[in-house]
Structure formats: C-alpha cells, structure tokens
Amino acid sequence: MATKTKLEYIWLDGTKPTQKLRGKTKIVKDFGGTVEDCPMWSFDGSSTNQAPGGASDCLLKPVACFPDPGRRDSFLVMTEVLSSDGKPHASNGRATIDDDDNDFWFGFEQEYFLWDPETNLPPGFPPGGYPPPQGPYYCSVGAKNAYGREIVEEHLDLCLEAGLNLEGINGEVAPGQWEFQGFAKGAALAGDEMWLGRYLLERTAEKYGLAINWHPKPLGQTDWNGSGMHANFSNTALRTAGSKDVYDKICQAFEPRIKHHIDVYGADNDQRLTGLHETQSIDKFSYGVSDRGASIRIPIATVEAGWKGWLEDRRPASNADPYKVAAQIIKTVKSVL
Ligand code: MG
C-alpha cells in the first residue's frame, strides 16, 4: 500500500497592512521528502485579499520543505504566491529579494506577546489591572515572573526537530513577552525559517487557548516595552572588511533611505520607535558601536574582530515581513558596493 503523507502548504495572504499566515493540507502518496517533490498548488485568492472573485485562482509555489514533528506523517511546505499567470503576486515579498548567490546572512530576533483572546491581555496581566512594573520579567524564572513557558519550550522543540535553525530563546521585558532567534545563510531561507517559526508558534499556542500578538506596541502608549524584530545581517564585504571605512560607508547608505526601510519595517512601528525603550525615533537615523539607542548598532564583537562581522538594524518591528526587511537591507547595502 502506498504511504500517504500530509503536506501543509503555508503562505502569506494579502491582509493589509500586515500579512497573515494561511495553510492548507495536501495528501500525497509516496512523498520523496524534498521541496522538488512538492507539486504546485492553488487556492482561492478571493478569500485572502489576493484576487477578485471573478478570477480567484492564485498559485502556491513550494520554496522550502521541513518535516513537521507536531503532526504524524507530515511536512511543512513554505510557498510563495504567484498570480494565475505564473508571475510573483504583489503580496509576494520573497520574490523581491536580490540575493541569488546567498551572500547575505540574516539573524532575526523575533519578539512577541502570548495573548489571551478572552481577556485581550497577555498572560500575567490580571483582568482590570496591571502586574508589577517591568524589571523582574526579562530572562526570569518562577511563576510570578515567567508566563507561558510550556508553550515556548514546546515551540522550541518543534522548531529544532523540524530542522529550523533557531539560535536561542529568552523571556522578554514585559510579562508574557518572549523572543526566539533564527539565523540562515541566504536571505530567502532566513525568511522562510522565520515564517515557519511563526507558524509553529501560532499553532502551538492554539493548543493552550492562546494567540500570538505580533503588534509592535500591543499595550499602547504605556511604559510596557514594545516588540521588535532586530535584523542582524552581513555579506562578504562586512564579514571580511578589516576596516572601519567599509562599515561607515554601508551605515551611511542607510541615512538617506529612512523611508524605504520604515515602509517595510512593520505597521504601527511609529508607536514603538519613539526614542525611548532602547529605540531611535522613527524619523531619525543614527549608528554606533554598542549603541542600543541607535537605528543600526555595530556589535562590539565586530570591532574586536578587527571590523569583520555584521550589523544590527534595530528598527524592524515584530510584525514586519522578514522577506521585505531583508530585500530592503540588501538593496541599500548593494547601492554602495
Ligand atoms: Mg529582545
């Protein structure tokens, strides 16, 4: 008897201003286990804000495939959306990445809030009130400080078993706020892995009756920290520079392009990039060694290695699309190389 395998085709919809994850299952026989073995598929784009009802078919092109340890006989298939004519859909940020030789490496630090749909608050927030102020929660332990750890641990195990290259997790500054970090050599793959990491997080939290809140400032203009997605990046030039000049030149290329970047760094990011809470103001640009109040931080490790390393753009919000963030960073870096 033929073996049957579940393939979960995952894509980004057309919701504005922040795209959401969608997925549906295809059953295939005698699956070979690689992305090349995943057939093209289609979906109803009129139900996802991606096509009019009269011509509703959009195509799903598989771009990455990982085992799905959370489901029996199953794989996660990341796809990109094409219009019915086979061209990249307007919502397809992955197709805008110009990194054919995978020279760009990206490490994303994904912050997020676990979120209780009943109370519309993170776990750890009593209904109608506030928990004690920020201070004890970051990297904490104990039931008075760390909320939702079982979800975070289960998510981490799933990602590692799937083969996603997570590099760490930590409890964040507000109660119910956490972070995971992913890294990949190649901008498209880095984006694929972050989106699949987000997918597994949403699905894991479902089991506990919780949602994930990706908004960069979900608790409004209070003293609670927002959520970001710091983007660490390098290419051959940055990894082998050996001189401060190369770093200055690349950082300075970002200055006249503030708008290009902020446009894809996440909706409502103005609520987070206020100049407070370890951020630079949204309309300013600065860079500096070890400066967590700068737009771009030059890590001390890069300087100590003789100006060979990477940069960290601290502006992307938690709800930004890592594909679009990477595409814009690559464009700016390439403009001076
Ligand atoms: Mg963090």
Short mmCIF file of C-alpha atoms and ligand atoms in Angstrom, two decimals:
data_model
loop_
_atom_site.label_atom_id
_atom_site.label_comp_id
_atom_site.label_asym_id
_atom_site.label_seq_id
_atom_site.Cartn_x
_atom_site.Cartn_y
_atom_site.Cartn_z
CA MET A 1 0.00 0.00 0.00
CA ALA A 2 1.24 3.45 -0.86
CA THR A 3 2.40 5.61 2.03
CA LYS A 4 0.35 8.75 2.48
CA THR A 5 1.93 11.99 3.66
CA LYS A 6 0.39 15.27 4.78
CA LEU A 7 1.92 18.39 3.24
CA GLU A 8 0.94 21.64 4.93
CA TYR A 9 1.22 24.37 2.28
CA ILE A 10 1.85 27.67 4.07
CA TRP A 11 1.64 31.11 2.50
CA LEU A 12 1.22 34.79 3.27
CA ASP A 13 -2.13 36.31 2.49
CA GLY A 14 -3.00 39.80 1.24
CA THR A 15 -4.20 41.33 4.51
CA LYS A 16 -3.18 44.98 4.85
CA PRO A 17 -1.23 46.46 6.44
CA THR A 18 0.11 43.22 7.97
CA GLN A 19 0.00 39.94 6.05
CA LYS A 20 -1.17 36.85 7.88
CA LEU A 21 -0.24 33.19 7.64
CA ARG A 22 -2.52 30.73 5.88
CA GLY A 23 -2.13 26.99 5.41
CA LYS A 24 -3.95 24.00 4.00
CA THR A 25 -3.18 20.32 3.78
CA LYS A 26 -2.49 18.27 0.68
CA ILE A 27 -2.31 14.46 0.92
CA VAL A 28 0.26 12.89 -1.41
CA LYS A 29 1.40 9.32 -2.00
CA ASP A 30 4.98 8.08 -1.68
CA PHE A 31 6.40 11.52 -0.93
CA GLY A 32 10.12 11.88 -1.66
CA GLY A 33 10.78 14.36 1.16
CA THR A 34 12.31 17.30 -0.72
CA VAL A 35 10.93 20.60 -1.95
CA GLU A 36 11.36 19.36 -5.54
CA ASP A 37 8.88 16.60 -4.72
CA CYS A 38 6.20 19.14 -3.73
CA PRO A 39 3.82 19.91 -6.61
CA MET A 40 2.49 23.37 -7.38
CA TRP A 41 -0.91 24.03 -5.87
CA SER A 42 -3.57 26.72 -5.92
CA PHE A 43 -6.06 28.45 -3.63
CA ASP A 44 -8.99 30.83 -3.66
CA GLY A 45 -7.37 34.26 -3.64
CA SER A 46 -10.74 35.98 -3.24
CA SER A 47 -10.86 34.66 0.34
CA THR A 48 -7.42 36.02 1.24
CA ASN A 49 -7.48 39.54 -0.26
CA GLN A 50 -5.31 38.37 -3.15
CA ALA A 51 -7.69 38.17 -6.13
CA PRO A 52 -11.14 39.30 -7.28
CA GLY A 53 -13.94 36.70 -7.13
CA GLY A 54 -14.26 36.54 -10.92
CA ALA A 55 -10.65 35.38 -11.37
CA SER A 56 -9.85 33.97 -7.98
CA ASP A 57 -7.12 31.37 -8.55
CA CYS A 58 -3.68 32.08 -7.13
CA LEU A 59 -0.78 29.65 -7.30
CA LEU A 60 1.37 28.26 -4.50
CA LYS A 61 4.96 27.59 -5.49
CA PRO A 62 6.85 25.45 -2.92
CA VAL A 63 10.14 27.04 -1.87
CA ALA A 64 11.18 25.13 1.27
CA CYS A 65 10.21 21.87 2.93
CA PHE A 66 10.78 20.70 6.51
CA PRO A 67 9.47 17.72 8.49
CA ASP A 68 6.56 18.61 10.78
CA PRO A 69 7.24 16.93 14.12
CA GLY A 70 3.94 18.19 15.54
CA ARG A 71 1.83 16.10 13.23
CA ARG A 72 2.01 12.48 12.16
CA ASP A 73 3.50 11.72 8.68
CA SER A 74 3.65 15.37 7.82
CA PHE A 75 5.80 18.11 6.30
CA LEU A 76 5.70 21.90 6.41
CA VAL A 77 5.92 23.36 2.90
CA MET A 78 6.69 27.07 2.71
CA THR A 79 5.36 28.51 -0.53
CA GLU A 80 5.32 31.81 -2.36
CA VAL A 81 2.22 33.17 -4.03
CA LEU A 82 2.07 33.59 -7.81
CA SER A 83 -0.75 35.13 -9.81
CA SER A 84 -2.60 32.85 -12.21
CA ASP A 85 -0.20 33.95 -15.00
CA GLY A 86 2.73 32.49 -13.03
CA LYS A 87 4.27 35.86 -12.11
CA PRO A 88 5.00 36.79 -8.48
CA HIS A 89 1.89 38.19 -6.80
CA ALA A 90 2.03 41.78 -5.49
CA SER A 91 1.89 40.37 -1.92
CA ASN A 92 4.99 38.21 -2.53
CA GLY A 93 7.87 39.85 -0.64
CA ARG A 94 10.14 36.85 -1.11
CA ALA A 95 10.27 37.48 -4.86
CA THR A 96 11.72 40.97 -4.24
CA ILE A 97 14.91 39.62 -2.64
CA ASP A 98 18.01 40.17 -4.78
CA ASP A 99 20.43 37.65 -3.28
CA ASP A 100 20.87 34.92 -5.87
CA ASP A 101 24.23 33.76 -4.52
CA ASN A 102 23.05 33.67 -0.88
CA ASP A 103 25.86 36.05 0.05
CA PHE A 104 23.67 37.76 2.65
CA TRP A 105 23.27 36.12 6.04
CA PHE A 106 20.44 37.17 8.34
CA GLY A 107 19.76 36.64 12.01
CA PHE A 108 16.34 37.81 13.18
CA GLU A 109 15.38 38.35 16.83
CA GLN A 110 11.64 37.78 16.90
CA GLU A 111 9.87 39.28 19.90
CA TYR A 112 6.17 38.61 20.52
CA PHE A 113 3.48 38.53 23.16
CA LEU A 114 1.47 35.48 24.11
CA TRP A 115 -2.09 36.78 24.17
CA ASP A 116 -5.26 35.65 25.89
CA PRO A 117 -8.21 36.16 23.50
CA GLU A 118 -10.63 36.13 26.45
CA THR A 119 -9.08 38.99 28.43
CA ASN A 120 -7.38 40.62 25.42
CA LEU A 121 -4.24 40.81 27.56
CA PRO A 122 -1.03 38.81 27.84
CA PRO A 123 -0.93 36.02 30.43
CA GLY A 124 0.36 37.55 33.66
CA PHE A 125 -1.92 40.58 33.35
CA PRO A 126 -4.80 40.41 35.84
CA PRO A 127 -8.15 41.46 34.33
CA GLY A 128 -8.81 45.13 35.01
CA GLY A 129 -5.37 45.86 36.40
CA TYR A 130 -1.67 45.70 35.88
CA PRO A 131 1.04 43.39 37.15
CA PRO A 132 4.02 44.92 39.00
CA PRO A 133 6.08 47.14 36.64
CA GLN A 134 8.86 45.99 34.32
CA GLY A 135 12.04 44.80 35.90
CA PRO A 136 11.73 41.20 37.05
CA TYR A 137 10.39 39.58 33.87
CA TYR A 138 13.31 39.65 31.41
CA CYS A 139 15.05 36.23 31.36
CA SER A 140 13.17 35.36 34.52
CA VAL A 141 12.21 32.14 36.24
CA GLY A 142 9.30 31.46 38.58
CA ALA A 143 5.52 31.52 38.34
CA LYS A 144 5.32 35.19 39.42
CA ASN A 145 7.55 36.32 36.54
CA ALA A 146 7.56 33.85 33.64
CA TYR A 147 4.22 33.18 31.93
CA GLY A 148 3.60 30.59 29.23
CA ARG A 149 6.91 28.79 29.37
CA GLU A 150 5.36 25.44 28.41
CA ILE A 151 4.30 26.92 25.07
CA VAL A 152 7.69 28.50 24.46
CA GLU A 153 9.51 25.24 25.23
CA GLU A 154 7.22 23.16 23.05
CA HIS A 155 7.68 25.61 20.19
CA LEU A 156 11.45 25.49 20.52
CA ASP A 157 11.48 21.68 20.44
CA LEU A 158 9.23 21.61 17.37
CA CYS A 159 11.43 24.09 15.51
CA LEU A 160 14.63 22.21 16.28
CA GLU A 161 13.11 18.85 15.38
CA ALA A 162 11.82 20.30 12.12
CA GLY A 163 15.34 21.48 11.31
CA LEU A 164 14.75 25.23 11.61
CA ASN A 165 17.96 26.92 12.69
CA LEU A 166 16.86 28.60 15.89
CA GLU A 167 19.75 30.01 17.87
CA GLY A 168 18.05 30.75 21.17
CA ILE A 169 15.04 31.93 23.12
CA ASN A 170 14.55 34.25 26.08
CA GLY A 171 11.88 35.76 28.27
CA GLU A 172 11.39 39.44 27.42
CA VAL A 173 10.89 42.64 29.37
CA ALA A 174 7.08 42.50 29.79
CA PRO A 175 5.06 39.63 31.30
CA GLY A 176 4.01 37.12 28.62
CA GLN A 177 6.54 38.59 26.17
CA TRP A 178 9.15 36.24 24.70
CA GLU A 179 11.70 36.08 21.89
CA PHE A 180 13.17 33.49 19.55
CA GLN A 181 16.18 33.99 17.31
CA GLY A 182 16.72 32.44 13.90
CA PHE A 183 19.73 32.55 11.57
CA ALA A 184 20.33 31.43 7.99
CA LYS A 185 22.89 31.90 5.25
CA GLY A 186 20.77 33.31 2.42
CA ALA A 187 18.07 35.95 2.80
CA ALA A 188 15.23 33.90 1.32
CA LEU A 189 15.95 30.91 3.53
CA ALA A 190 16.19 33.16 6.58
CA GLY A 191 12.73 34.50 5.75
CA ASP A 192 11.34 31.01 5.14
CA GLU A 193 12.57 29.82 8.53
CA MET A 194 11.21 32.85 10.39
CA TRP A 195 7.78 32.45 8.82
CA LEU A 196 7.72 28.73 9.62
CA GLY A 197 8.85 29.52 13.16
CA ARG A 198 5.94 31.95 13.45
CA TYR A 199 3.57 29.35 12.03
CA LEU A 200 4.63 26.72 14.56
CA LEU A 201 4.30 29.25 17.36
CA GLU A 202 0.75 30.19 16.40
CA ARG A 203 -0.22 26.53 16.09
CA THR A 204 1.39 25.53 19.39
CA ALA A 205 -0.26 28.38 21.30
CA GLU A 206 -3.67 27.33 19.87
CA LYS A 207 -3.50 24.16 21.97
CA TYR A 208 -3.28 26.29 25.10
CA GLY A 209 -6.09 28.62 24.05
CA LEU A 210 -3.68 31.48 23.45
CA ALA A 211 -2.96 33.64 20.42
CA ILE A 212 0.25 35.38 19.40
CA ASN A 213 0.19 39.15 19.29
CA TRP A 214 2.73 40.39 16.73
CA HIS A 215 1.84 44.07 17.13
CA PRO A 216 4.90 46.22 17.96
CA LYS A 217 3.12 48.02 20.81
CA PRO A 218 0.16 45.87 21.81
CA LEU A 219 -0.27 47.50 25.23
CA GLY A 220 -0.47 51.00 23.72
CA GLN A 221 1.46 54.00 24.93
CA THR A 222 2.15 52.64 28.37
CA ASP A 223 5.50 52.01 29.98
CA TRP A 224 5.44 48.40 28.78
CA ASN A 225 8.06 47.57 26.17
CA GLY A 226 7.12 47.03 22.56
CA SER A 227 8.15 44.11 20.37
CA GLY A 228 10.78 44.28 17.66
CA MET A 229 12.48 42.03 15.17
CA HIS A 230 16.08 43.22 15.17
CA ALA A 231 17.72 42.25 11.88
CA ASN A 232 21.36 41.20 12.07
CA PHE A 233 22.98 40.99 8.66
CA SER A 234 26.26 40.56 6.85
CA ASN A 235 27.62 39.92 3.40
CA THR A 236 31.15 39.13 2.26
CA ALA A 237 32.10 42.81 2.41
CA LEU A 238 31.05 43.13 6.07
CA ARG A 239 32.44 39.75 7.07
CA THR A 240 35.88 40.44 5.61
CA ALA A 241 36.15 44.25 5.75
CA GLY A 242 39.03 44.71 8.15
CA SER A 243 38.43 48.44 8.22
CA LYS A 244 36.05 50.90 9.84
CA ASP A 245 35.66 52.70 6.50
CA VAL A 246 33.64 49.88 4.96
CA TYR A 247 31.27 49.93 7.95
CA ASP A 248 30.90 53.73 7.80
CA LYS A 249 30.19 53.61 4.09
CA ILE A 250 27.49 50.96 4.43
CA CYS A 251 25.87 52.54 7.50
CA GLN A 252 25.81 55.95 5.83
CA ALA A 253 23.99 54.45 2.84
CA PHE A 254 21.01 53.86 5.15
CA GLU A 255 20.68 57.51 6.18
CA PRO A 256 19.01 58.98 3.05
CA ARG A 257 16.81 55.89 2.77
CA ILE A 258 14.92 56.06 6.07
CA LYS A 259 11.53 55.97 4.36
CA HIS A 260 12.36 52.97 2.12
CA HIS A 261 13.19 50.98 5.23
CA ILE A 262 10.44 52.18 7.56
CA ASP A 263 7.86 51.45 4.84
CA VAL A 264 8.59 47.71 5.22
CA TYR A 265 9.63 47.59 8.88
CA GLY A 266 6.09 46.91 10.12
CA ALA A 267 2.77 48.73 10.60
CA ASP A 268 2.36 50.96 13.67
CA ASN A 269 6.12 50.94 14.22
CA ASP A 270 5.85 54.67 14.99
CA GLN A 271 4.29 53.65 18.31
CA ARG A 272 7.43 51.69 19.14
CA LEU A 273 10.26 53.78 17.65
CA THR A 274 9.79 56.74 19.96
CA GLY A 275 13.36 57.25 21.08
CA LEU A 276 12.51 55.58 24.40
CA HIS A 277 12.83 51.93 25.49
CA GLU A 278 16.13 51.35 23.67
CA THR A 279 14.93 52.69 20.32
CA GLN A 280 15.78 55.52 17.97
CA SER A 281 12.96 57.82 16.77
CA ILE A 282 11.30 56.62 13.60
CA ASP A 283 12.25 59.73 11.60
CA LYS A 284 15.91 59.80 12.65
CA PHE A 285 18.88 57.68 11.64
CA SER A 286 21.99 57.01 13.68
CA TYR A 287 24.55 54.27 14.04
CA GLY A 288 27.20 53.47 16.58
CA VAL A 289 29.30 50.84 18.26
CA SER A 290 27.34 49.04 21.01
CA ASP A 291 24.62 51.73 20.84
CA ARG A 292 21.23 50.22 21.61
CA GLY A 293 19.58 53.62 21.15
CA ALA A 294 20.82 53.80 17.55
CA SER A 295 18.99 52.73 14.40
CA ILE A 296 21.91 50.48 13.47
CA ARG A 297 24.20 49.04 16.10
CA ILE A 298 27.73 47.92 15.29
CA PRO A 299 28.26 44.98 17.66
CA ILE A 300 31.38 45.19 19.82
CA ALA A 301 32.30 41.68 18.63
CA THR A 302 32.61 43.06 15.09
CA VAL A 303 35.03 45.77 16.22
CA GLU A 304 37.04 43.37 18.36
CA ALA A 305 37.40 41.01 15.39
CA GLY A 306 39.13 43.83 13.51
CA TRP A 307 35.99 45.18 11.78
CA LYS A 308 34.96 41.79 10.46
CA GLY A 309 31.43 40.76 11.35
CA TRP A 310 27.91 42.09 10.99
CA LEU A 311 25.48 44.94 11.62
CA GLU A 312 22.21 45.04 13.53
CA ASP A 313 19.31 47.13 12.23
CA ARG A 314 17.23 47.60 15.37
CA ARG A 315 14.26 49.25 13.69
CA PRO A 316 12.19 46.36 12.22
CA ALA A 317 9.06 45.68 14.26
CA SER A 318 7.82 42.30 15.44
CA ASN A 319 5.11 42.32 12.76
CA ALA A 320 7.45 43.10 9.83
CA ASP A 321 7.83 40.64 6.96
CA PRO A 322 11.41 39.28 7.18
CA TYR A 323 11.44 38.83 3.39
CA LYS A 324 10.73 42.52 2.80
CA VAL A 325 13.10 43.64 5.54
CA ALA A 326 15.91 41.57 4.02
CA ALA A 327 15.13 42.73 0.49
CA GLN A 328 15.38 46.39 1.50
CA ILE A 329 18.59 45.94 3.51
CA ILE A 330 20.20 44.14 0.57
CA LYS A 331 19.14 46.91 -1.80
CA THR A 332 20.67 49.60 0.41
CA VAL A 333 23.92 47.72 1.01
CA LYS A 334 24.29 46.97 -2.71
CA SER A 335 23.76 50.65 -3.54
CA VAL A 336 27.27 51.44 -2.26
CA LEU A 337 29.17 48.28 -3.19
MG MG B 1 14.91 41.11 22.67
#
